[in-house]
Amino acid sequence: MSSDQKTFYIETFGCQMNFHDSEKVVGTLVSQGYSQVQSEQDAGLILYNTCSIRDKAEQKVFLRLAEFRKLQKQGKRFAVLGCVAQQEGEKIFEKAPHVSMVAGSASYRNLPEMLTQIESGSHRVTGLDDRRTDQTFETEFTARGNAHRGYITIIEGCDKFCAYCVVPYTRGKERSRTAESVLREARQMADAGFTDVQLLGQNVNSYKDPSGKMSFAELLRAVGEVEGIKRVRFTTSHPRDFTRDIIEAIDSVPTLCDHVHLPVQSGSSKVLREMFREYSREQYLERIAWMKSTRRPISITSDVIVGFPGETEAEFQQTLTLLDEVQYDGVFSFKYSPRPNTPALKYIDTVPEAEKSRRLQVLMEHQREIQRINYRKHIGQIIEVMVEAENAARAQWIGRTSQNKTLNFSVPAGVQPEIGSYHHVLVTQAFPNSLAGELSAPLNA
Ligand code: 5AD
Ligand code: SF4
């Protein structure tokens, strides 16, 4: 590859882990002398960071790769990264012969060597993992996409093996970074002007400091105490490993945000058992009770799957009653979709597609009503927001609250809030997914 071709374009799908991986991949490429371009036409190297969590992810990837193929000319190279890369492996070379690199996330720390191989003309560079990798991908070159709010990976991989989920097969075995290295990154971010950090992992609650110094709750507190950091979030949690000390940390460290995302998946203990979730409805609700007994107004959100194999109407109804009991502020809901390699593939998928769609619709409407009521409770409150962007078309600014709610606000003529600054806003209107209001007083005013 000649030096004028050392340009790359990257496209990313999937979860926050994937987006953050891409930030690290971009940083690594730049440190290797590549420059990023914004269109695939201009790039010598096209990277496609894929997700395989649901639906027909593989087919979508192959369709996109076929589009990329039309761009192929001498010297243009294609790399498939992420969960579909790990899942499909070398089959990708057969189905899409223009691809020269296939790498799952557990191999990204070897990217510099893999890039050298591509540059020297190799056509089949692989970075695949059989759940053996026990090292994490740490780089000083993360190219963060936002100057105020950023991610820090604390744990990679997953050892949970929920019956429906591909992640343990695509992201490898669970491995944590040392608390020292996480804290170093948090301090560097604070020094660089970041005030909002989000600790990331497929299951942050099973964080295990390799140096044995800190539990997850202790790490959370320590990040919250880093000078300059104003907001700390974490995602995603697993109810089985969600311990009370996490809630105690939130209750006592003001920088830890008023938000916990605790995916429940189903309100039926029987379905949960079949999903291998290792907790019952009652145990889940116990964790919710901990959150509700704090002094902090913790906003709770969740993920739910409808139409898991064998889910009866009565079991689905139990999910609806659980939504009523918890009073979530947000729920990501999905129709069950069979995924390669997963244990649930062996179950008979008893719920017809049309019924899954109906249940999803019912659940979404049910939840919308809960949110309509929850969000209305904020009217009249003064809430602190971090300014994320301007919505010039509506003469508003977009703010985010500690509870992770969007609060759009107007400002007096001539006032220009800075992106990343914090302000207090009086809430005047509420919708099921956002709030609106007006600037109350600048912070500390
Ligand atoms: N089918 C439907 N939803 C799924 N999720 C994970 N795997 C599947 C699947 N096979 C959902 C879960 C998880 C979220 C990230 O995606 O709710 O929490
Ligand atoms: Fe998609 Fe899961 Fe992989 Fe994230 S970990 S990219 S959600 S398959």
Short mmCIF file of C-alpha atoms and ligand atoms in Angstrom, two decimals:
data_model
loop_
_atom_site.label_atom_id
_atom_site.label_comp_id
_atom_site.label_asym_id
_atom_site.label_seq_id
_atom_site.Cartn_x
_atom_site.Cartn_y
_atom_site.Cartn_z
CA MET A 1 0.00 0.00 0.00
CA SER A 2 1.58 3.32 -0.97
CA SER A 3 1.66 6.15 1.57
CA ASP A 4 -1.01 8.18 -0.27
CA GLN A 5 -3.33 5.23 0.27
CA LYS A 6 -2.85 5.30 4.04
CA THR A 7 -6.30 6.73 4.45
CA PHE A 8 -9.16 4.89 6.10
CA TYR A 9 -12.88 5.08 6.48
CA ILE A 10 -14.72 3.32 9.32
CA GLU A 11 -18.38 2.44 9.73
CA THR A 12 -19.67 1.24 13.11
CA PHE A 13 -22.79 -0.62 14.22
CA GLY A 14 -23.89 -1.97 17.58
CA CYS A 15 -23.53 -1.13 21.22
CA GLN A 16 -21.50 1.48 23.07
CA MET A 17 -18.69 -1.07 23.43
CA ASN A 18 -18.46 -1.23 19.67
CA PHE A 19 -18.46 2.55 19.28
CA HIS A 20 -15.75 2.86 21.88
CA ASP A 21 -13.76 0.04 20.24
CA SER A 22 -13.93 2.06 17.02
CA GLU A 23 -12.58 5.12 18.86
CA LYS A 24 -9.64 3.00 19.95
CA VAL A 25 -9.20 1.45 16.49
CA VAL A 26 -9.19 4.94 14.92
CA GLY A 27 -6.59 6.14 17.44
CA THR A 28 -4.43 3.09 16.74
CA LEU A 29 -4.63 3.59 12.96
CA VAL A 30 -3.74 7.26 13.30
CA SER A 31 -0.76 6.35 15.48
CA GLN A 32 0.32 4.04 12.62
CA GLY A 33 0.40 6.90 10.13
CA TYR A 34 -3.11 6.56 8.69
CA SER A 35 -5.49 9.45 8.30
CA GLN A 36 -9.26 9.19 8.63
CA VAL A 37 -11.54 10.25 5.76
CA GLN A 38 -15.31 10.66 5.83
CA SER A 39 -16.27 8.74 2.69
CA GLU A 40 -15.55 5.23 1.56
CA GLN A 41 -14.65 6.49 -1.94
CA ASP A 42 -11.67 8.45 -0.59
CA ALA A 43 -10.29 5.67 1.58
CA GLY A 44 -7.51 3.19 0.89
CA LEU A 45 -8.68 1.01 3.76
CA ILE A 46 -12.36 0.51 4.61
CA LEU A 47 -13.16 -0.87 8.06
CA TYR A 48 -16.59 -2.14 8.96
CA ASN A 49 -17.22 -2.69 12.68
CA THR A 50 -20.19 -5.03 12.90
CA CYS A 51 -22.83 -6.16 15.42
CA SER A 52 -24.59 -9.53 15.54
CA ILE A 53 -26.90 -9.17 18.52
CA ARG A 54 -30.23 -9.66 16.69
CA ASP A 55 -32.10 -10.13 13.45
CA LYS A 56 -30.38 -11.09 10.29
CA ALA A 57 -27.18 -9.26 11.15
CA GLU A 58 -24.98 -11.48 9.02
CA GLN A 59 -27.06 -10.93 5.89
CA LYS A 60 -26.95 -7.17 6.40
CA VAL A 61 -23.18 -7.30 6.70
CA PHE A 62 -22.82 -9.28 3.48
CA LEU A 63 -25.12 -6.86 1.65
CA ARG A 64 -23.02 -3.91 2.79
CA LEU A 65 -19.83 -5.73 1.86
CA ALA A 66 -21.26 -6.33 -1.62
CA GLU A 67 -21.83 -2.58 -1.94
CA PHE A 68 -18.27 -1.91 -0.86
CA ARG A 69 -17.09 -4.38 -3.49
CA LYS A 70 -18.28 -2.06 -6.23
CA LEU A 71 -15.67 0.42 -5.01
CA GLN A 72 -12.90 -2.08 -5.31
CA LYS A 73 -9.98 -0.91 -7.33
CA GLN A 74 -6.32 -1.69 -7.22
CA GLY A 75 -5.02 -1.24 -3.73
CA LYS A 76 -8.31 -0.64 -1.89
CA ARG A 77 -8.55 -2.94 1.12
CA PHE A 78 -11.51 -4.04 3.25
CA ALA A 79 -11.50 -5.15 6.87
CA VAL A 80 -14.43 -6.62 8.80
CA LEU A 81 -14.26 -6.08 12.56
CA GLY A 82 -16.54 -6.73 15.51
CA CYS A 83 -19.05 -9.39 16.40
CA VAL A 84 -19.99 -10.64 12.93
CA ALA A 85 -16.27 -10.90 12.10
CA GLN A 86 -15.70 -13.08 15.15
CA GLN A 87 -18.87 -15.10 14.54
CA GLU A 88 -18.41 -15.81 10.83
CA GLY A 89 -14.60 -15.92 10.85
CA GLU A 90 -12.87 -17.08 7.69
CA LYS A 91 -16.21 -17.79 5.98
CA ILE A 92 -16.20 -14.05 5.26
CA PHE A 93 -13.24 -14.48 2.89
CA GLU A 94 -15.21 -17.10 0.94
CA LYS A 95 -18.39 -15.05 0.67
CA ALA A 96 -16.67 -11.70 0.18
CA PRO A 97 -13.29 -12.35 -1.45
CA HIS A 98 -12.45 -8.63 -1.59
CA VAL A 99 -12.08 -8.61 2.22
CA SER A 100 -8.47 -8.88 3.42
CA MET A 101 -8.91 -8.76 7.17
CA VAL A 102 -11.37 -10.33 9.61
CA ALA A 103 -10.87 -9.48 13.27
CA GLY A 104 -12.96 -9.82 16.43
CA SER A 105 -12.67 -7.38 19.32
CA ALA A 106 -10.50 -9.70 21.41
CA SER A 107 -7.68 -9.30 18.86
CA TYR A 108 -7.61 -5.52 18.45
CA ARG A 109 -4.52 -5.13 20.58
CA ASN A 110 -2.70 -6.89 17.69
CA LEU A 111 -3.95 -4.34 15.14
CA PRO A 112 -0.54 -2.76 14.46
CA GLU A 113 0.85 -6.16 13.36
CA MET A 114 -2.29 -6.97 11.39
CA LEU A 115 -2.03 -3.63 9.58
CA THR A 116 1.60 -4.32 8.72
CA GLN A 117 0.52 -7.64 7.22
CA ILE A 118 -2.13 -5.95 5.08
CA GLU A 119 0.34 -3.30 3.98
CA SER A 120 2.78 -5.96 2.87
CA GLY A 121 0.11 -7.48 0.65
CA SER A 122 -1.48 -10.26 2.74
CA HIS A 123 -5.01 -10.97 1.62
CA ARG A 124 -6.25 -13.06 4.50
CA VAL A 125 -5.28 -11.50 7.78
CA THR A 126 -7.25 -12.89 10.71
CA GLY A 127 -7.63 -11.92 14.34
CA LEU A 128 -10.01 -14.51 15.77
CA ASP A 129 -10.31 -15.76 19.31
CA ASP A 130 -11.57 -19.01 20.86
CA ARG A 131 -12.40 -17.49 24.22
CA ARG A 132 -8.73 -17.83 25.13
CA THR A 133 -7.66 -14.21 25.13
CA ASP A 134 -7.16 -12.92 28.63
CA GLN A 135 -5.73 -9.51 27.78
CA THR A 136 -7.62 -6.28 27.29
CA PHE A 137 -7.27 -3.72 24.50
CA GLU A 138 -5.64 -0.67 26.07
CA THR A 139 -4.24 2.15 24.03
CA GLU A 140 -3.09 5.68 24.71
CA PHE A 141 -4.36 6.65 21.26
CA THR A 142 -8.16 6.65 21.74
CA ALA A 143 -9.70 9.09 19.23
CA ARG A 144 -12.68 10.22 21.28
CA GLY A 145 -15.63 11.47 19.28
CA ASN A 146 -16.80 13.93 21.96
CA ALA A 147 -14.69 16.44 23.89
CA HIS A 148 -16.67 16.40 27.14
CA ARG A 149 -18.21 12.97 27.53
CA GLY A 150 -16.25 9.77 27.05
CA TYR A 151 -16.15 6.04 27.64
CA ILE A 152 -13.68 4.01 29.66
CA THR A 153 -13.66 0.23 29.23
CA ILE A 154 -13.26 -1.51 32.58
CA ILE A 155 -14.08 -5.09 31.58
CA GLU A 156 -14.21 -6.91 28.25
CA GLY A 157 -15.94 -10.14 27.22
CA CYS A 158 -18.70 -12.06 28.95
CA ASP A 159 -18.90 -15.35 30.87
CA LYS A 160 -22.64 -15.30 31.50
CA PHE A 161 -23.91 -17.40 28.57
CA CYS A 162 -27.54 -16.30 28.68
CA ALA A 163 -29.41 -18.77 26.48
CA TYR A 164 -30.27 -16.22 23.74
CA CYS A 165 -27.04 -14.23 23.56
CA VAL A 166 -24.12 -14.27 21.10
CA VAL A 167 -21.86 -12.00 23.11
CA PRO A 168 -19.90 -14.67 25.05
CA TYR A 169 -19.00 -16.17 21.66
CA THR A 170 -18.18 -12.91 19.92
CA ARG A 171 -16.41 -10.90 22.60
CA GLY A 172 -14.50 -13.67 24.32
CA LYS A 173 -14.00 -14.46 27.96
CA GLU A 174 -14.34 -11.95 30.76
CA ARG A 175 -11.21 -9.95 31.53
CA SER A 176 -10.87 -6.79 33.62
CA ARG A 177 -8.39 -3.93 33.52
CA THR A 178 -6.53 -3.02 36.67
CA ALA A 179 -8.21 -0.32 38.76
CA GLU A 180 -4.95 1.62 38.53
CA SER A 181 -5.08 1.72 34.74
CA VAL A 182 -8.79 2.70 34.74
CA LEU A 183 -8.09 5.51 37.21
CA ARG A 184 -5.11 6.71 35.18
CA GLU A 185 -7.35 6.99 32.12
CA ALA A 186 -10.03 8.82 34.14
CA ARG A 187 -7.42 11.33 35.39
CA GLN A 188 -6.07 11.85 31.88
CA MET A 189 -9.59 12.49 30.64
CA ALA A 190 -10.28 14.95 33.45
CA ASP A 191 -7.01 16.74 32.64
CA ALA A 192 -8.09 16.93 29.00
CA GLY A 193 -11.37 18.62 30.00
CA PHE A 194 -13.77 15.69 30.12
CA THR A 195 -16.32 15.97 32.92
CA ASP A 196 -18.63 13.04 32.13
CA VAL A 197 -17.33 9.47 31.97
CA GLN A 198 -19.11 6.22 31.37
CA LEU A 199 -17.56 2.97 32.57
CA LEU A 200 -18.17 0.25 30.02
CA GLY A 201 -18.39 -3.51 29.94
CA GLN A 202 -20.80 -6.24 28.86
CA ASN A 203 -21.29 -6.84 32.55
CA VAL A 204 -19.58 -4.17 34.64
CA ASN A 205 -20.78 -5.72 37.91
CA SER A 206 -18.53 -8.74 37.48
CA TYR A 207 -15.50 -6.43 37.34
CA LYS A 208 -12.56 -8.07 39.10
CA ASP A 209 -9.47 -5.93 39.58
CA PRO A 210 -6.55 -8.19 38.51
CA SER A 211 -4.46 -6.55 41.23
CA GLY A 212 -7.18 -7.38 43.76
CA LYS A 213 -7.29 -3.82 45.10
CA MET A 214 -10.84 -2.73 44.31
CA SER A 215 -14.35 -4.09 43.87
CA PHE A 216 -16.59 -2.58 41.21
CA ALA A 217 -18.31 -0.34 43.77
CA GLU A 218 -14.94 0.87 45.07
CA LEU A 219 -13.74 1.61 41.55
CA LEU A 220 -16.95 3.51 40.89
CA ARG A 221 -16.37 5.63 43.99
CA ALA A 222 -12.74 6.23 43.07
CA VAL A 223 -13.61 7.38 39.54
CA GLY A 224 -16.30 9.61 41.03
CA GLU A 225 -13.67 11.21 43.26
CA VAL A 226 -11.27 12.06 40.42
CA GLU A 227 -10.87 15.82 40.42
CA GLY A 228 -12.71 17.47 37.55
CA ILE A 229 -15.12 14.60 36.92
CA LYS A 230 -18.70 15.73 37.44
CA ARG A 231 -20.68 12.76 36.20
CA VAL A 232 -20.01 9.03 36.23
CA ARG A 233 -22.27 6.46 34.61
CA PHE A 234 -21.80 2.75 34.03
CA THR A 235 -23.27 0.22 31.68
CA THR A 236 -24.33 -2.50 31.42
CA SER A 237 -25.32 -4.25 34.62
CA HIS A 238 -26.44 -7.80 35.30
CA PRO A 239 -28.94 -8.27 38.13
CA ARG A 240 -27.22 -11.39 39.45
CA ASP A 241 -23.97 -9.54 40.14
CA PHE A 242 -25.58 -6.25 41.12
CA THR A 243 -24.64 -5.81 44.75
CA ARG A 244 -25.95 -3.41 47.34
CA ASP A 245 -22.60 -1.62 47.73
CA ILE A 246 -23.10 -0.18 44.21
CA ILE A 247 -26.25 1.56 45.39
CA GLU A 248 -24.51 2.69 48.58
CA ALA A 249 -21.77 4.23 46.43
CA ILE A 250 -24.33 6.13 44.36
CA ASP A 251 -26.04 7.28 47.53
CA SER A 252 -22.87 8.74 48.98
CA VAL A 253 -20.79 10.02 46.04
CA PRO A 254 -22.54 13.01 44.43
CA THR A 255 -20.79 12.64 41.05
CA LEU A 256 -22.26 9.17 40.49
CA CYS A 257 -25.32 9.71 38.29
CA ASP A 258 -28.92 9.08 39.27
CA HIS A 259 -29.31 6.35 36.70
CA VAL A 260 -29.04 2.57 36.63
CA HIS A 261 -29.64 0.47 33.54
CA LEU A 262 -30.56 -2.97 34.87
CA PRO A 263 -31.79 -5.28 32.08
CA VAL A 264 -34.51 -7.62 33.35
CA GLN A 265 -35.33 -9.45 30.05
CA SER A 266 -38.55 -10.99 31.44
CA GLY A 267 -40.93 -10.61 34.38
CA SER A 268 -41.50 -14.36 34.62
CA SER A 269 -39.22 -16.42 36.87
CA LYS A 270 -39.84 -19.44 34.67
CA VAL A 271 -38.74 -17.64 31.50
CA LEU A 272 -35.76 -16.17 33.38
CA ARG A 273 -34.77 -19.70 34.38
CA GLU A 274 -34.95 -20.84 30.77
CA MET A 275 -32.90 -17.82 29.73
CA PHE A 276 -30.21 -18.90 32.28
CA ARG A 277 -30.39 -15.47 33.89
CA GLU A 278 -29.73 -16.86 37.37
CA TYR A 279 -32.16 -14.60 39.22
CA SER A 280 -35.89 -14.68 39.84
CA ARG A 281 -38.46 -11.92 39.48
CA GLU A 282 -38.37 -11.52 43.27
CA GLN A 283 -34.59 -11.19 43.41
CA TYR A 284 -34.72 -8.60 40.63
CA LEU A 285 -37.38 -6.62 42.48
CA GLU A 286 -35.25 -6.74 45.62
CA ARG A 287 -32.51 -4.85 43.75
CA ILE A 288 -35.09 -2.32 42.57
CA ALA A 289 -36.20 -1.87 46.19
CA TRP A 290 -32.59 -1.06 47.18
CA MET A 291 -32.53 1.68 44.56
CA LYS A 292 -35.84 3.09 45.67
CA SER A 293 -34.79 3.20 49.30
CA THR A 294 -31.90 5.63 48.69
CA ARG A 295 -31.89 9.40 49.13
CA ARG A 296 -31.10 9.76 45.43
CA PRO A 297 -33.82 9.89 42.74
CA ILE A 298 -32.39 6.93 40.81
CA SER A 299 -33.89 6.57 37.37
CA ILE A 300 -34.12 2.94 36.30
CA THR A 301 -34.08 1.64 32.72
CA SER A 302 -34.09 -1.86 31.30
CA ASP A 303 -33.96 -4.25 28.35
CA VAL A 304 -36.79 -6.72 27.70
CA ILE A 305 -37.14 -9.62 25.27
CA VAL A 306 -40.64 -10.69 24.19
CA GLY A 307 -41.52 -13.99 22.57
CA PHE A 308 -38.68 -16.05 24.03
CA PRO A 309 -39.26 -19.72 23.06
CA GLY A 310 -42.13 -21.10 25.14
CA GLU A 311 -43.22 -17.72 26.54
CA THR A 312 -46.96 -18.01 27.24
CA GLU A 313 -49.43 -15.14 27.24
CA ALA A 314 -49.57 -15.35 31.06
CA GLU A 315 -45.76 -15.09 31.26
CA PHE A 316 -45.79 -12.12 28.93
CA GLN A 317 -48.40 -10.51 31.21
CA GLN A 318 -45.96 -10.95 34.09
CA THR A 319 -43.49 -8.78 32.20
CA LEU A 320 -46.17 -6.09 31.92
CA THR A 321 -46.93 -6.21 35.64
CA LEU A 322 -43.21 -5.96 36.35
CA LEU A 323 -43.05 -2.77 34.28
CA ASP A 324 -45.88 -1.42 36.46
CA GLU A 325 -44.09 -2.36 39.65
CA VAL A 326 -40.72 -0.90 38.69
CA GLN A 327 -42.02 2.20 36.89
CA TYR A 328 -39.07 2.35 34.51
CA ASP A 329 -38.01 5.59 32.87
CA GLY A 330 -37.04 3.74 29.69
CA VAL A 331 -37.16 0.22 28.27
CA PHE A 332 -35.41 -1.12 25.19
CA SER A 333 -37.64 -3.96 24.02
CA PHE A 334 -36.88 -6.60 21.44
CA LYS A 335 -38.50 -9.59 19.79
CA TYR A 336 -36.54 -12.73 20.53
CA SER A 337 -34.35 -13.64 17.57
CA PRO A 338 -32.44 -16.92 17.34
CA ARG A 339 -28.67 -16.42 17.21
CA PRO A 340 -25.93 -18.78 16.03
CA ASN A 341 -24.20 -20.97 18.64
CA THR A 342 -26.59 -20.06 21.45
CA PRO A 343 -28.30 -22.69 23.66
CA ALA A 344 -31.79 -21.27 22.93
CA LEU A 345 -31.41 -22.37 19.31
CA LYS A 346 -32.29 -25.86 20.53
CA TYR A 347 -35.55 -24.67 22.04
CA ILE A 348 -38.63 -24.78 19.86
CA ASP A 349 -39.41 -21.21 18.86
CA THR A 350 -43.10 -21.55 19.76
CA VAL A 351 -44.19 -17.94 19.48
CA PRO A 352 -45.20 -17.03 15.91
CA GLU A 353 -43.61 -13.90 14.43
CA ALA A 354 -46.95 -12.05 14.31
CA GLU A 355 -47.51 -12.79 18.00
CA LYS A 356 -44.02 -11.56 18.88
CA SER A 357 -44.80 -8.34 17.02
CA ARG A 358 -48.09 -7.97 18.87
CA ARG A 359 -46.45 -8.48 22.26
CA LEU A 360 -43.76 -5.96 21.39
CA GLN A 361 -46.38 -3.41 20.38
CA VAL A 362 -48.41 -3.98 23.56
CA LEU A 363 -45.31 -3.69 25.71
CA MET A 364 -44.14 -0.50 24.04
CA GLU A 365 -47.53 1.17 24.45
CA HIS A 366 -47.74 0.04 28.07
CA GLN A 367 -44.30 1.46 28.81
CA ARG A 368 -45.06 4.70 26.98
CA GLU A 369 -47.92 5.36 29.38
CA ILE A 370 -45.66 4.71 32.37
CA GLN A 371 -43.11 7.18 30.99
CA ARG A 372 -45.76 9.76 30.21
CA ILE A 373 -46.65 9.80 33.92
CA ASN A 374 -43.03 9.56 35.16
CA TYR A 375 -41.78 12.39 32.97
CA ARG A 376 -44.69 14.67 33.96
CA LYS A 377 -43.49 14.55 37.57
CA HIS A 378 -40.54 16.74 36.55
CA ILE A 379 -42.69 19.73 35.57
CA GLY A 380 -41.81 22.64 37.86
CA GLN A 381 -38.48 21.12 38.95
CA ILE A 382 -35.14 22.83 38.40
CA ILE A 383 -32.69 20.28 37.05
CA GLU A 384 -29.01 20.50 36.17
CA VAL A 385 -28.11 19.60 32.60
CA MET A 386 -24.94 19.18 30.62
CA VAL A 387 -25.29 20.97 27.30
CA GLU A 388 -24.86 18.50 24.44
CA ALA A 389 -25.77 20.43 21.31
CA GLU A 390 -27.75 23.27 19.84
CA ASN A 391 -31.04 22.59 18.07
CA ALA A 392 -30.98 25.73 15.95
CA ALA A 393 -34.13 24.83 14.02
CA ARG A 394 -36.14 24.94 17.26
CA ALA A 395 -34.11 27.72 18.90
CA GLN A 396 -33.34 25.31 21.72
CA TRP A 397 -30.38 23.69 23.36
CA ILE A 398 -30.19 19.97 24.07
CA GLY A 399 -29.26 19.08 27.62
CA ARG A 400 -28.81 15.78 29.46
CA THR A 401 -29.79 15.29 33.07
CA SER A 402 -28.02 13.14 35.65
CA GLN A 403 -30.92 10.68 35.19
CA ASN A 404 -29.89 10.45 31.53
CA LYS A 405 -33.03 12.22 30.33
CA THR A 406 -32.99 14.65 27.42
CA LEU A 407 -34.03 18.13 28.54
CA ASN A 408 -34.35 20.64 25.70
CA PHE A 409 -34.28 24.24 26.85
CA SER A 410 -34.55 27.77 25.59
CA VAL A 411 -32.31 30.64 26.70
CA PRO A 412 -32.80 34.43 26.86
CA ALA A 413 -31.79 36.32 23.71
CA GLY A 414 -28.03 36.81 23.46
CA VAL A 415 -27.17 33.94 25.80
CA GLN A 416 -25.00 31.27 24.20
CA PRO A 417 -24.39 28.23 26.42
CA GLU A 418 -21.19 26.35 25.68
CA ILE A 419 -21.32 22.72 24.65
CA GLY A 420 -20.19 20.68 27.65
CA SER A 421 -21.15 23.35 30.21
CA TYR A 422 -23.61 22.72 33.05
CA HIS A 423 -26.70 24.80 33.74
CA HIS A 424 -29.89 24.67 35.72
CA VAL A 425 -33.10 24.43 33.75
CA LEU A 426 -36.71 24.88 34.86
CA VAL A 427 -38.85 22.08 33.40
CA THR A 428 -42.05 23.38 31.82
CA GLN A 429 -43.15 20.53 29.54
CA ALA A 430 -42.94 16.74 29.56
CA PHE A 431 -43.20 14.10 26.83
CA PRO A 432 -42.81 10.31 27.13
CA ASN A 433 -39.15 10.47 26.09
CA SER A 434 -37.95 13.99 26.79
CA LEU A 435 -38.46 17.15 28.80
CA ALA A 436 -38.48 20.79 27.80
CA GLY A 437 -37.86 23.96 29.75
CA GLU A 438 -36.03 27.22 30.05
CA LEU A 439 -32.67 28.24 31.45
CA SER A 440 -33.18 28.95 35.13
CA ALA A 441 -29.85 30.28 36.29
CA PRO A 442 -26.29 29.54 35.31
CA LEU A 443 -24.61 26.98 37.50
CA ASN A 444 -23.28 28.40 40.77
CA ALA A 445 -25.05 31.69 40.03
N1 5AD B 1 -32.96 -11.72 20.67
C1 5AD B 1 -33.56 -10.57 21.08
N2 5AD B 1 -32.96 -9.68 21.90
C2 5AD B 1 -31.71 -9.96 22.31
N3 5AD B 1 -30.88 -9.27 23.11
C3 5AD B 1 -29.72 -9.97 23.20
N4 5AD B 1 -29.79 -11.11 22.47
C4 5AD B 1 -31.03 -11.12 21.92
C5 5AD B 1 -31.70 -12.03 21.06
N5 5AD B 1 -31.15 -13.17 20.66
C6 5AD B 1 -31.23 -8.02 23.78
C7 5AD B 1 -31.21 -8.16 25.29
C8 5AD B 1 -29.96 -7.43 25.68
C9 5AD B 1 -29.89 -6.36 24.63
C10 5AD B 1 -28.57 -5.71 24.47
O1 5AD B 1 -30.28 -7.02 23.46
O2 5AD B 1 -32.35 -7.52 25.81
O3 5AD B 1 -30.00 -6.92 27.00
FE1 SF4 B 2 -23.61 -6.11 19.04
FE2 SF4 B 2 -23.45 -7.44 21.33
FE3 SF4 B 2 -21.35 -7.25 19.78
FE4 SF4 B 2 -22.23 -5.10 21.09
S1 SF4 B 2 -21.40 -6.99 21.99
S2 SF4 B 2 -21.60 -5.19 18.98
S3 SF4 B 2 -24.45 -5.47 20.99
S4 SF4 B 2 -23.26 -8.29 19.31
#
